[in-house]
């Protein structure tokens, strides 16, 4: 009886549990308390929220960033269960599925731990695939770990591919275009962090919201799609679709196109990754109201006004450690922009300049993880130096 009951429960670890995706994952889990069990929770900086989540979901292990011990919960350290590293939580024996929702480079090492432990991985962190897509997908095949996309576009592509035997002829990756889709270059030069953080259709973390405003997010998603679905870069077409209702499409060899539509709400792709291959009815998820949906528009992106998209695609085509340099320079540039030390249009300039300097360095086509980490460190240092000298 006990065994039978356990088989129906999916045991989950969430890395990045206090971020936007982490919190929405817990909302989905809350809707199905008898089907999911939270075994591990890991947070970067919001210790107070982690303590509340741990009190509610009672995980066996947690992780929080060092140096944050004193902030919240002073004197209440016993409020948290056993503390483990991100890698340990990702590979715990009792975990069936790991949600990787940490942003930036921090997701790469625990992702590899989860893969090598043969876990199912719901992947919301795109930087890991952009930096090390070849290594990540090769390790996943080797260890029979399943990568389940959480990004809404990749979830849409995955859903369109279900039941199909043929490889996609082309992927049509949709983009909202961000808050500045209609801005002129002059208007773009005056954009403030506050304006860039106001995304028209999606509510997300800060880093990905700025990346959406520059279209770097879309560029990274092209690379992500390339690795997840093994489709050549030149068969991935970005389409600006301001309503964010069609989350992406797949075109097949016969010219037929399948699309996935729904209200823009990250809980749907999260839930699909958690319940795959099943679809569960969740009254908490919004349904599309066709009386209000209106027209759906699609157009090609303007790579001149939004150079980050082209920078990302070019870096992917160059391969080697160029995508890792792209990611690292972007993290530095977004940080500097958010703290008011870099103008919006200097984001692509700084990334482009860092990539140019990287060109002269010897880059192998199939870099090792060590070479990727090294390139990441070099790019961060170089981007910071260039910005401090105003050399964009
Ligand atoms: Mg996305």
mmCIF file of C-alpha atoms and ligand atoms in Angstrom:
data_model
loop_
_atom_site.group_PDB
_atom_site.id
_atom_site.type_symbol
_atom_site.label_atom_id
_atom_site.label_comp_id
_atom_site.label_asym_id
_atom_site.label_seq_id
_atom_site.Cartn_x
_atom_site.Cartn_y
_atom_site.Cartn_z
ATOM 1 C CA UNK A 1 0.000 0.000 0.000
ATOM 2 C CA UNK A 2 2.727 2.389 1.064
ATOM 3 C CA UNK A 3 4.812 1.585 -2.039
ATOM 4 C CA UNK A 4 1.867 2.073 -4.360
ATOM 5 C CA UNK A 5 1.137 5.419 -2.801
ATOM 6 C CA UNK A 6 4.762 6.507 -3.138
ATOM 7 C CA UNK A 7 4.845 5.666 -6.845
ATOM 8 C CA UNK A 8 2.203 8.299 -7.464
ATOM 9 C CA UNK A 9 4.169 11.001 -5.698
ATOM 10 C CA UNK A 10 6.822 12.921 -7.559
ATOM 11 C CA UNK A 11 9.587 14.092 -5.256
ATOM 12 C CA UNK A 12 10.970 17.452 -6.251
ATOM 13 C CA UNK A 13 13.958 19.655 -5.508
ATOM 14 C CA UNK A 14 13.808 23.336 -6.497
ATOM 15 C CA UNK A 15 17.009 25.307 -6.982
ATOM 16 C CA UNK A 16 16.173 29.001 -7.014
ATOM 17 C CA UNK A 17 12.993 28.520 -4.942
ATOM 18 C CA UNK A 18 12.613 32.175 -3.922
ATOM 19 C CA UNK A 19 12.857 33.581 -7.458
ATOM 20 C CA UNK A 20 9.954 34.116 -9.836
ATOM 21 C CA UNK A 21 10.018 30.600 -11.374
ATOM 22 C CA UNK A 22 10.719 28.980 -7.994
ATOM 23 C CA UNK A 23 7.721 30.634 -6.353
ATOM 24 C CA UNK A 24 5.447 29.758 -9.272
ATOM 25 C CA UNK A 25 6.668 26.145 -9.131
ATOM 26 C CA UNK A 26 5.577 26.030 -5.483
ATOM 27 C CA UNK A 27 2.186 27.452 -6.502
ATOM 28 C CA UNK A 28 1.732 24.544 -8.931
ATOM 29 C CA UNK A 29 2.841 22.047 -6.253
ATOM 30 C CA UNK A 30 0.410 23.642 -3.785
ATOM 31 C CA UNK A 31 -2.447 22.871 -6.218
ATOM 32 C CA UNK A 32 -1.636 19.115 -6.150
ATOM 33 C CA UNK A 33 -0.520 18.368 -2.567
ATOM 34 C CA UNK A 34 -1.167 14.626 -2.867
ATOM 35 C CA UNK A 35 0.896 14.248 -6.053
ATOM 36 C CA UNK A 36 4.081 16.165 -5.228
ATOM 37 C CA UNK A 37 6.501 16.233 -2.330
ATOM 38 C CA UNK A 38 9.141 18.943 -1.933
ATOM 39 C CA UNK A 39 12.367 17.242 -0.873
ATOM 40 C CA UNK A 40 14.901 20.032 -1.344
ATOM 41 C CA UNK A 41 14.828 23.841 -1.557
ATOM 42 C CA UNK A 42 17.707 26.142 -2.479
ATOM 43 C CA UNK A 43 17.713 29.930 -2.389
ATOM 44 C CA UNK A 44 20.273 32.547 -3.296
ATOM 45 C CA UNK A 45 19.579 35.509 -1.091
ATOM 46 C CA UNK A 46 16.036 35.643 0.281
ATOM 47 C CA UNK A 47 16.552 33.735 3.510
ATOM 48 C CA UNK A 48 13.310 34.960 5.111
ATOM 49 C CA UNK A 49 11.180 33.598 2.248
ATOM 50 C CA UNK A 50 13.148 30.330 2.224
ATOM 51 C CA UNK A 51 12.307 29.874 5.929
ATOM 52 C CA UNK A 52 8.600 30.408 5.240
ATOM 53 C CA UNK A 53 8.689 27.977 2.323
ATOM 54 C CA UNK A 54 10.572 25.400 4.410
ATOM 55 C CA UNK A 55 8.007 25.715 7.208
ATOM 56 C CA UNK A 56 5.174 25.094 4.724
ATOM 57 C CA UNK A 57 6.685 22.344 2.516
ATOM 58 C CA UNK A 58 8.997 20.670 5.065
ATOM 59 C CA UNK A 59 11.840 19.663 2.731
ATOM 60 C CA UNK A 60 14.519 17.276 3.993
ATOM 61 C CA UNK A 61 17.332 19.597 2.912
ATOM 62 C CA UNK A 62 17.862 23.238 2.043
ATOM 63 C CA UNK A 63 20.603 25.433 0.658
ATOM 64 C CA UNK A 64 21.084 29.146 1.074
ATOM 65 C CA UNK A 65 23.964 31.383 0.060
ATOM 66 C CA UNK A 66 26.780 31.704 2.566
ATOM 67 C CA UNK A 67 27.044 35.051 4.311
ATOM 68 C CA UNK A 68 23.281 35.400 4.390
ATOM 69 C CA UNK A 69 23.021 33.595 7.733
ATOM 70 C CA UNK A 70 22.860 36.740 9.783
ATOM 71 C CA UNK A 71 20.271 38.680 7.763
ATOM 72 C CA UNK A 72 16.955 37.022 8.455
ATOM 73 C CA UNK A 73 16.051 34.450 11.026
ATOM 74 C CA UNK A 74 18.810 35.582 13.385
ATOM 75 C CA UNK A 75 19.041 33.073 16.223
ATOM 76 C CA UNK A 76 16.453 30.866 14.504
ATOM 77 C CA UNK A 77 18.840 28.786 12.400
ATOM 78 C CA UNK A 78 17.129 25.662 13.749
ATOM 79 C CA UNK A 79 14.046 26.769 11.750
ATOM 80 C CA UNK A 80 15.724 25.259 8.673
ATOM 81 C CA UNK A 81 16.398 21.576 8.018
ATOM 82 C CA UNK A 82 19.763 20.117 7.044
ATOM 83 C CA UNK A 83 21.888 22.398 4.859
ATOM 84 C CA UNK A 84 23.475 20.908 1.735
ATOM 85 C CA UNK A 85 25.248 22.298 -1.333
ATOM 86 C CA UNK A 86 23.299 22.946 -4.566
ATOM 87 C CA UNK A 87 25.021 19.944 -6.152
ATOM 88 C CA UNK A 88 24.107 17.675 -3.226
ATOM 89 C CA UNK A 89 20.457 18.713 -3.319
ATOM 90 C CA UNK A 90 20.336 18.199 -7.108
ATOM 91 C CA UNK A 91 21.564 14.612 -6.740
ATOM 92 C CA UNK A 92 19.776 13.477 -3.540
ATOM 93 C CA UNK A 93 18.723 9.823 -3.816
ATOM 94 C CA UNK A 94 15.098 10.509 -2.985
ATOM 95 C CA UNK A 95 14.679 13.241 -5.640
ATOM 96 C CA UNK A 96 12.836 12.306 -8.875
ATOM 97 C CA UNK A 97 12.856 15.705 -10.554
ATOM 98 C CA UNK A 98 15.039 18.784 -10.121
ATOM 99 C CA UNK A 99 13.765 22.231 -11.093
ATOM 100 C CA UNK A 100 16.740 24.418 -12.055
ATOM 101 C CA UNK A 101 15.443 27.959 -11.681
ATOM 102 C CA UNK A 102 18.580 29.770 -10.604
ATOM 103 C CA UNK A 103 19.462 32.571 -12.981
ATOM 104 C CA UNK A 104 22.788 33.020 -14.746
ATOM 105 C CA UNK A 105 25.882 30.882 -14.591
ATOM 106 C CA UNK A 106 25.078 29.540 -11.101
ATOM 107 C CA UNK A 107 22.762 26.938 -12.644
ATOM 108 C CA UNK A 108 25.423 25.082 -14.630
ATOM 109 C CA UNK A 109 27.201 23.061 -11.944
ATOM 110 C CA UNK A 110 24.058 21.799 -10.135
ATOM 111 C CA UNK A 111 22.478 21.050 -13.532
ATOM 112 C CA UNK A 112 25.398 18.760 -14.372
ATOM 113 C CA UNK A 113 25.098 17.117 -10.934
ATOM 114 C CA UNK A 114 21.398 16.422 -11.499
ATOM 115 C CA UNK A 115 22.104 15.028 -14.975
ATOM 116 C CA UNK A 116 24.933 12.790 -13.783
ATOM 117 C CA UNK A 117 22.618 11.444 -11.066
ATOM 118 C CA UNK A 118 20.163 10.549 -13.860
ATOM 119 C CA UNK A 119 17.393 12.850 -12.619
ATOM 120 C CA UNK A 120 14.603 14.377 -14.629
ATOM 121 C CA UNK A 121 15.488 18.040 -14.953
ATOM 122 C CA UNK A 122 12.942 20.811 -15.452
ATOM 123 C CA UNK A 123 15.239 23.461 -16.874
ATOM 124 C CA UNK A 124 14.353 27.131 -16.481
ATOM 125 C CA UNK A 125 17.944 28.371 -16.539
ATOM 126 C CA UNK A 126 18.913 29.110 -20.137
ATOM 127 C CA UNK A 127 22.483 30.298 -19.513
ATOM 128 C CA UNK A 128 23.681 26.743 -18.741
ATOM 129 C CA UNK A 129 22.562 25.535 -22.183
ATOM 130 C CA UNK A 130 23.905 28.645 -23.906
ATOM 131 C CA UNK A 131 27.318 28.332 -22.236
ATOM 132 C CA UNK A 132 27.733 24.592 -22.389
ATOM 133 C CA UNK A 133 24.937 23.182 -24.574
ATOM 134 C CA UNK A 134 27.131 20.536 -26.156
ATOM 135 C CA UNK A 135 28.379 19.190 -22.815
ATOM 136 C CA UNK A 136 24.966 19.392 -21.132
ATOM 137 C CA UNK A 137 23.100 17.526 -23.911
ATOM 138 C CA UNK A 138 25.902 14.926 -24.272
ATOM 139 C CA UNK A 139 25.896 14.237 -20.513
ATOM 140 C CA UNK A 140 22.091 14.014 -20.511
ATOM 141 C CA UNK A 141 22.222 11.337 -23.235
ATOM 142 C CA UNK A 142 24.994 9.475 -21.457
ATOM 143 C CA UNK A 143 23.193 9.395 -18.097
ATOM 144 C CA UNK A 144 19.685 9.039 -19.539
ATOM 145 C CA UNK A 145 18.628 12.184 -17.722
ATOM 146 C CA UNK A 146 15.629 13.838 -19.293
ATOM 147 C CA UNK A 147 15.763 17.608 -19.937
ATOM 148 C CA UNK A 148 12.260 19.061 -19.645
ATOM 149 C CA UNK A 149 12.069 22.665 -20.910
ATOM 150 C CA UNK A 150 10.358 25.214 -18.670
ATOM 151 C CA UNK A 151 10.922 28.273 -20.856
ATOM 152 C CA UNK A 152 7.474 28.971 -22.376
ATOM 153 C CA UNK A 153 8.741 28.956 -25.992
ATOM 154 C CA UNK A 154 10.612 25.674 -25.599
ATOM 155 C CA UNK A 155 7.716 24.100 -23.759
ATOM 156 C CA UNK A 156 5.532 25.137 -26.719
ATOM 157 C CA UNK A 157 7.950 23.565 -29.231
ATOM 158 C CA UNK A 158 8.148 20.412 -27.103
ATOM 159 C CA UNK A 159 4.344 20.212 -26.975
ATOM 160 C CA UNK A 160 4.098 20.710 -30.775
ATOM 161 C CA UNK A 161 6.614 17.906 -31.351
ATOM 162 C CA UNK A 162 4.732 15.344 -29.266
ATOM 163 C CA UNK A 163 3.408 12.521 -31.384
ATOM 164 C CA UNK A 164 5.503 13.528 -34.394
ATOM 165 C CA UNK A 165 8.069 11.129 -35.869
ATOM 166 C CA UNK A 166 9.672 13.644 -38.241
ATOM 167 C CA UNK A 167 12.255 16.167 -37.199
ATOM 168 C CA UNK A 168 11.071 19.775 -37.409
ATOM 169 C CA UNK A 169 11.833 21.517 -40.703
ATOM 170 C CA UNK A 170 11.860 24.881 -38.969
ATOM 171 C CA UNK A 171 11.176 26.332 -35.561
ATOM 172 C CA UNK A 172 9.253 29.608 -35.323
ATOM 173 C CA UNK A 173 10.269 31.110 -32.007
ATOM 174 C CA UNK A 174 7.938 33.873 -30.899
ATOM 175 C CA UNK A 175 9.011 36.987 -28.983
ATOM 176 C CA UNK A 176 6.810 39.617 -27.349
ATOM 177 C CA UNK A 177 9.325 42.212 -28.522
ATOM 178 C CA UNK A 178 9.588 43.570 -24.975
ATOM 179 C CA UNK A 179 8.456 47.003 -23.768
ATOM 180 C CA UNK A 180 10.409 48.914 -26.436
ATOM 181 C CA UNK A 181 9.382 47.072 -29.602
ATOM 182 C CA UNK A 182 8.167 50.335 -31.199
ATOM 183 C CA UNK A 183 10.914 52.642 -29.837
ATOM 184 C CA UNK A 184 13.260 54.502 -32.185
ATOM 185 C CA UNK A 185 17.011 54.329 -31.572
ATOM 186 C CA UNK A 186 16.885 57.820 -30.022
ATOM 187 C CA UNK A 187 14.138 56.749 -27.598
ATOM 188 C CA UNK A 188 16.113 53.597 -26.769
ATOM 189 C CA UNK A 189 19.136 55.663 -25.778
ATOM 190 C CA UNK A 190 17.144 57.248 -22.894
ATOM 191 C CA UNK A 191 15.602 54.077 -21.448
ATOM 192 C CA UNK A 192 15.881 53.778 -17.630
ATOM 193 C CA UNK A 193 16.085 50.561 -15.562
ATOM 194 C CA UNK A 194 12.574 51.263 -14.182
ATOM 195 C CA UNK A 195 11.111 51.414 -17.709
ATOM 196 C CA UNK A 196 13.017 48.321 -18.824
ATOM 197 C CA UNK A 197 11.730 46.363 -15.824
ATOM 198 C CA UNK A 198 8.093 46.954 -16.895
ATOM 199 C CA UNK A 199 7.484 44.040 -19.259
ATOM 200 C CA UNK A 200 4.155 44.291 -21.160
ATOM 201 C CA UNK A 201 3.045 40.642 -21.032
ATOM 202 C CA UNK A 202 5.256 38.546 -18.725
ATOM 203 C CA UNK A 203 6.117 38.899 -15.054
ATOM 204 C CA UNK A 204 9.660 37.573 -14.491
ATOM 205 C CA UNK A 205 12.903 38.055 -12.580
ATOM 206 C CA UNK A 206 15.033 41.185 -13.158
ATOM 207 C CA UNK A 207 17.821 39.651 -15.265
ATOM 208 C CA UNK A 208 15.470 37.962 -17.732
ATOM 209 C CA UNK A 209 13.224 41.060 -17.905
ATOM 210 C CA UNK A 210 16.146 43.243 -19.011
ATOM 211 C CA UNK A 211 17.273 40.495 -21.395
ATOM 212 C CA UNK A 212 13.738 40.537 -22.841
ATOM 213 C CA UNK A 213 13.902 44.302 -23.369
ATOM 214 C CA UNK A 214 17.210 44.020 -25.295
ATOM 215 C CA UNK A 215 16.065 40.796 -27.088
ATOM 216 C CA UNK A 216 19.176 39.060 -25.675
ATOM 217 C CA UNK A 217 16.713 36.701 -24.036
ATOM 218 C CA UNK A 218 15.394 35.728 -27.468
ATOM 219 C CA UNK A 219 18.914 35.288 -28.802
ATOM 220 C CA UNK A 220 19.702 32.941 -25.920
ATOM 221 C CA UNK A 221 16.444 31.098 -26.585
ATOM 222 C CA UNK A 222 17.523 30.478 -30.196
ATOM 223 C CA UNK A 223 20.675 28.800 -28.832
ATOM 224 C CA UNK A 224 18.613 26.923 -26.224
ATOM 225 C CA UNK A 225 16.257 25.617 -28.940
ATOM 226 C CA UNK A 226 19.214 24.611 -31.101
ATOM 227 C CA UNK A 227 20.547 22.341 -28.336
ATOM 228 C CA UNK A 228 17.263 21.060 -26.928
ATOM 229 C CA UNK A 229 15.739 20.075 -30.273
ATOM 230 C CA UNK A 230 18.893 19.496 -32.343
ATOM 231 C CA UNK A 231 17.808 21.975 -35.017
ATOM 232 C CA UNK A 232 20.426 23.987 -36.987
ATOM 233 C CA UNK A 233 20.596 27.684 -36.094
ATOM 234 C CA UNK A 234 19.546 28.766 -39.600
ATOM 235 C CA UNK A 235 16.309 26.777 -39.240
ATOM 236 C CA UNK A 236 15.202 28.800 -36.216
ATOM 237 C CA UNK A 237 13.213 31.912 -37.140
ATOM 238 C CA UNK A 238 12.359 34.526 -34.504
ATOM 239 C CA UNK A 239 8.935 36.160 -34.925
ATOM 240 C CA UNK A 240 7.795 39.191 -32.936
ATOM 241 C CA UNK A 241 4.300 38.482 -31.619
ATOM 242 C CA UNK A 242 3.307 41.252 -29.177
ATOM 243 C CA UNK A 243 0.260 39.480 -27.696
ATOM 244 C CA UNK A 244 2.318 36.553 -26.268
ATOM 245 C CA UNK A 245 -0.519 34.090 -26.928
ATOM 246 C CA UNK A 246 1.264 31.838 -29.448
ATOM 247 C CA UNK A 247 4.271 30.633 -27.452
ATOM 248 C CA UNK A 248 6.098 29.191 -30.472
ATOM 249 C CA UNK A 249 5.455 27.043 -33.537
ATOM 250 C CA UNK A 250 6.985 24.118 -35.370
ATOM 251 C CA UNK A 251 6.961 23.831 -39.148
ATOM 252 C CA UNK A 252 7.272 20.342 -40.631
ATOM 253 C CA UNK A 253 8.674 19.140 -43.962
ATOM 254 C CA UNK A 254 5.266 19.199 -45.648
ATOM 255 C CA UNK A 255 4.780 22.880 -44.761
ATOM 256 C CA UNK A 256 2.278 22.203 -41.969
ATOM 257 C CA UNK A 257 2.727 24.403 -38.890
ATOM 258 C CA UNK A 258 1.677 23.511 -35.331
ATOM 259 C CA UNK A 259 1.431 26.144 -32.609
ATOM 260 C CA UNK A 260 0.802 26.105 -28.869
ATOM 261 C CA UNK A 261 -1.465 28.853 -27.516
ATOM 262 C CA UNK A 262 -2.410 29.927 -24.012
ATOM 263 C CA UNK A 263 -2.536 32.957 -21.760
ATOM 264 C CA UNK A 264 0.997 34.095 -20.894
ATOM 265 C CA UNK A 265 1.453 32.504 -17.465
ATOM 266 C CA UNK A 266 4.637 30.643 -16.527
ATOM 267 C CA UNK A 267 2.733 28.236 -14.286
ATOM 268 C CA UNK A 268 1.502 26.363 -17.394
ATOM 269 C CA UNK A 269 4.945 25.435 -18.817
ATOM 270 C CA UNK A 270 6.146 24.716 -15.262
ATOM 271 C CA UNK A 271 3.187 22.401 -14.634
ATOM 272 C CA UNK A 272 3.628 20.669 -17.993
ATOM 273 C CA UNK A 273 7.273 19.854 -17.125
ATOM 274 C CA UNK A 274 6.200 18.597 -13.683
ATOM 275 C CA UNK A 275 3.303 16.424 -14.903
ATOM 276 C CA UNK A 276 4.712 15.276 -18.276
ATOM 277 C CA UNK A 277 3.598 13.109 -20.070
ATOM 278 C CA UNK A 278 0.232 13.912 -18.484
ATOM 279 C CA UNK A 279 -1.849 17.092 -18.561
ATOM 280 C CA UNK A 280 -3.640 17.905 -15.324
ATOM 281 C CA UNK A 281 -6.603 20.238 -14.893
ATOM 282 C CA UNK A 282 -5.653 23.139 -12.675
ATOM 283 C CA UNK A 283 -8.458 25.595 -11.916
ATOM 284 C CA UNK A 284 -5.833 28.150 -10.881
ATOM 285 C CA UNK A 285 -4.479 28.540 -14.417
ATOM 286 C CA UNK A 286 -6.019 31.243 -16.645
ATOM 287 C CA UNK A 287 -7.906 30.212 -19.789
ATOM 288 C CA UNK A 288 -7.845 32.102 -23.057
ATOM 289 C CA UNK A 289 -10.942 34.287 -23.442
ATOM 290 C CA UNK A 290 -11.609 34.474 -27.197
ATOM 291 C CA UNK A 291 -14.009 37.377 -26.769
ATOM 292 C CA UNK A 292 -11.024 39.424 -25.596
ATOM 293 C CA UNK A 293 -8.149 37.790 -27.483
ATOM 294 C CA UNK A 294 -8.411 40.089 -30.517
ATOM 295 C CA UNK A 295 -5.966 39.922 -33.414
ATOM 296 C CA UNK A 296 -2.701 38.022 -33.288
ATOM 297 C CA UNK A 297 0.198 39.732 -35.112
ATOM 298 C CA UNK A 298 3.543 38.400 -36.283
ATOM 299 C CA UNK A 299 6.483 40.228 -37.826
ATOM 300 C CA UNK A 300 10.226 39.749 -38.318
ATOM 301 C CA UNK A 301 12.475 41.289 -35.629
ATOM 302 C CA UNK A 302 14.578 44.399 -36.264
ATOM 303 C CA UNK A 303 18.149 43.308 -35.553
ATOM 304 C CA UNK A 304 19.510 46.820 -36.113
ATOM 305 C CA UNK A 305 17.529 48.387 -33.290
ATOM 306 C CA UNK A 306 18.021 45.264 -31.138
ATOM 307 C CA UNK A 307 21.609 44.140 -31.869
ATOM 308 C CA UNK A 308 21.683 41.686 -28.923
ATOM 309 C CA UNK A 309 19.645 39.198 -30.957
ATOM 310 C CA UNK A 310 22.248 39.177 -33.735
ATOM 311 C CA UNK A 311 25.149 39.090 -31.243
ATOM 312 C CA UNK A 312 23.695 35.923 -29.703
ATOM 313 C CA UNK A 313 23.038 34.173 -33.018
ATOM 314 C CA UNK A 314 26.516 35.098 -34.308
ATOM 315 C CA UNK A 315 28.167 33.865 -31.088
ATOM 316 C CA UNK A 316 26.310 30.565 -31.417
ATOM 317 C CA UNK A 317 27.383 30.227 -35.056
ATOM 318 C CA UNK A 318 30.991 30.888 -34.033
ATOM 319 C CA UNK A 319 30.657 28.233 -31.320
ATOM 320 C CA UNK A 320 33.463 27.241 -28.994
ATOM 321 C CA UNK A 321 33.550 29.508 -25.948
ATOM 322 C CA UNK A 322 31.898 32.487 -27.734
ATOM 323 C CA UNK A 323 28.413 31.768 -26.279
ATOM 324 C CA UNK A 324 29.926 31.586 -22.761
ATOM 325 C CA UNK A 325 31.590 34.962 -23.345
ATOM 326 C CA UNK A 326 28.246 36.326 -24.577
ATOM 327 C CA UNK A 327 26.479 35.139 -21.394
ATOM 328 C CA UNK A 328 29.140 36.452 -19.038
ATOM 329 C CA UNK A 329 29.409 39.867 -20.722
ATOM 330 C CA UNK A 330 25.611 40.101 -20.694
ATOM 331 C CA UNK A 331 25.399 39.386 -16.947
ATOM 332 C CA UNK A 332 27.962 42.123 -16.295
ATOM 333 C CA UNK A 333 26.234 44.570 -18.670
ATOM 334 C CA UNK A 334 22.765 43.970 -17.162
ATOM 335 C CA UNK A 335 24.149 44.428 -13.633
ATOM 336 C CA UNK A 336 25.806 47.714 -14.623
ATOM 337 C CA UNK A 337 22.626 48.905 -16.362
ATOM 338 C CA UNK A 338 20.437 48.062 -13.342
ATOM 339 C CA UNK A 339 22.754 50.000 -11.026
ATOM 340 C CA UNK A 340 22.651 53.025 -13.334
ATOM 341 C CA UNK A 341 26.262 52.726 -14.502
ATOM 342 C CA UNK A 342 25.573 51.762 -18.129
ATOM 343 C CA UNK A 343 23.127 53.157 -20.708
ATOM 344 C CA UNK A 344 20.591 50.801 -22.308
ATOM 345 C CA UNK A 345 22.228 50.977 -25.750
ATOM 346 C CA UNK A 346 25.658 50.376 -24.191
ATOM 347 C CA UNK A 347 24.523 46.850 -23.199
ATOM 348 C CA UNK A 348 24.960 45.454 -26.758
ATOM 349 C CA UNK A 349 28.034 47.629 -27.307
ATOM 350 C CA UNK A 350 29.798 46.237 -24.240
ATOM 351 C CA UNK A 351 28.892 42.637 -25.125
ATOM 352 C CA UNK A 352 29.946 43.131 -28.758
ATOM 353 C CA UNK A 353 33.264 44.672 -27.759
ATOM 354 C CA UNK A 354 34.008 41.822 -25.333
ATOM 355 C CA UNK A 355 33.186 39.275 -28.052
ATOM 356 C CA UNK A 356 35.473 41.115 -30.504
ATOM 357 C CA UNK A 357 38.390 40.946 -28.068
ATOM 358 C CA UNK A 358 37.655 37.252 -27.563
ATOM 359 C CA UNK A 359 38.023 36.620 -31.302
ATOM 360 C CA UNK A 360 41.795 36.944 -31.137
ATOM 361 C CA UNK A 361 41.969 34.230 -28.474
ATOM 362 C CA UNK A 362 42.442 30.644 -29.517
ATOM 363 C CA UNK A 363 39.075 28.904 -29.271
ATOM 364 C CA UNK A 364 38.556 25.192 -29.835
ATOM 365 C CA UNK A 365 35.337 24.022 -31.471
ATOM 366 C CA UNK A 366 34.532 21.622 -28.620
ATOM 367 C CA UNK A 367 35.703 23.368 -25.443
ATOM 368 C CA UNK A 368 35.959 21.485 -22.160
ATOM 369 C CA UNK A 369 34.010 22.627 -19.115
ATOM 370 C CA UNK A 370 37.243 24.092 -17.707
ATOM 371 C CA UNK A 371 37.806 26.138 -20.876
ATOM 372 C CA UNK A 372 34.208 27.384 -20.724
ATOM 373 C CA UNK A 373 34.551 28.437 -17.064
ATOM 374 C CA UNK A 374 37.857 30.116 -17.898
ATOM 375 C CA UNK A 375 36.300 32.036 -20.817
ATOM 376 C CA UNK A 376 33.459 33.082 -18.499
ATOM 377 C CA UNK A 377 35.920 34.508 -15.958
ATOM 378 C CA UNK A 378 37.927 36.270 -18.661
ATOM 379 C CA UNK A 379 34.773 37.818 -20.173
ATOM 380 C CA UNK A 380 33.498 39.130 -16.822
ATOM 381 C CA UNK A 381 36.818 40.725 -16.034
ATOM 382 C CA UNK A 382 37.185 42.163 -19.547
ATOM 383 C CA UNK A 383 33.636 43.532 -19.671
ATOM 384 C CA UNK A 384 34.029 45.233 -16.263
ATOM 385 C CA UNK A 385 37.343 46.727 -17.296
ATOM 386 C CA UNK A 386 35.985 48.003 -20.625
ATOM 387 C CA UNK A 387 32.968 49.547 -18.890
ATOM 388 C CA UNK A 388 35.092 51.236 -16.213
ATOM 389 C CA UNK A 389 37.179 52.810 -18.985
ATOM 390 C CA UNK A 390 34.133 53.729 -21.030
ATOM 391 C CA UNK A 391 35.518 51.685 -23.950
ATOM 392 C CA UNK A 392 32.355 50.376 -25.515
HETATM 393 MG MG1 LIG B 1 11.020 32.556 -22.790
#
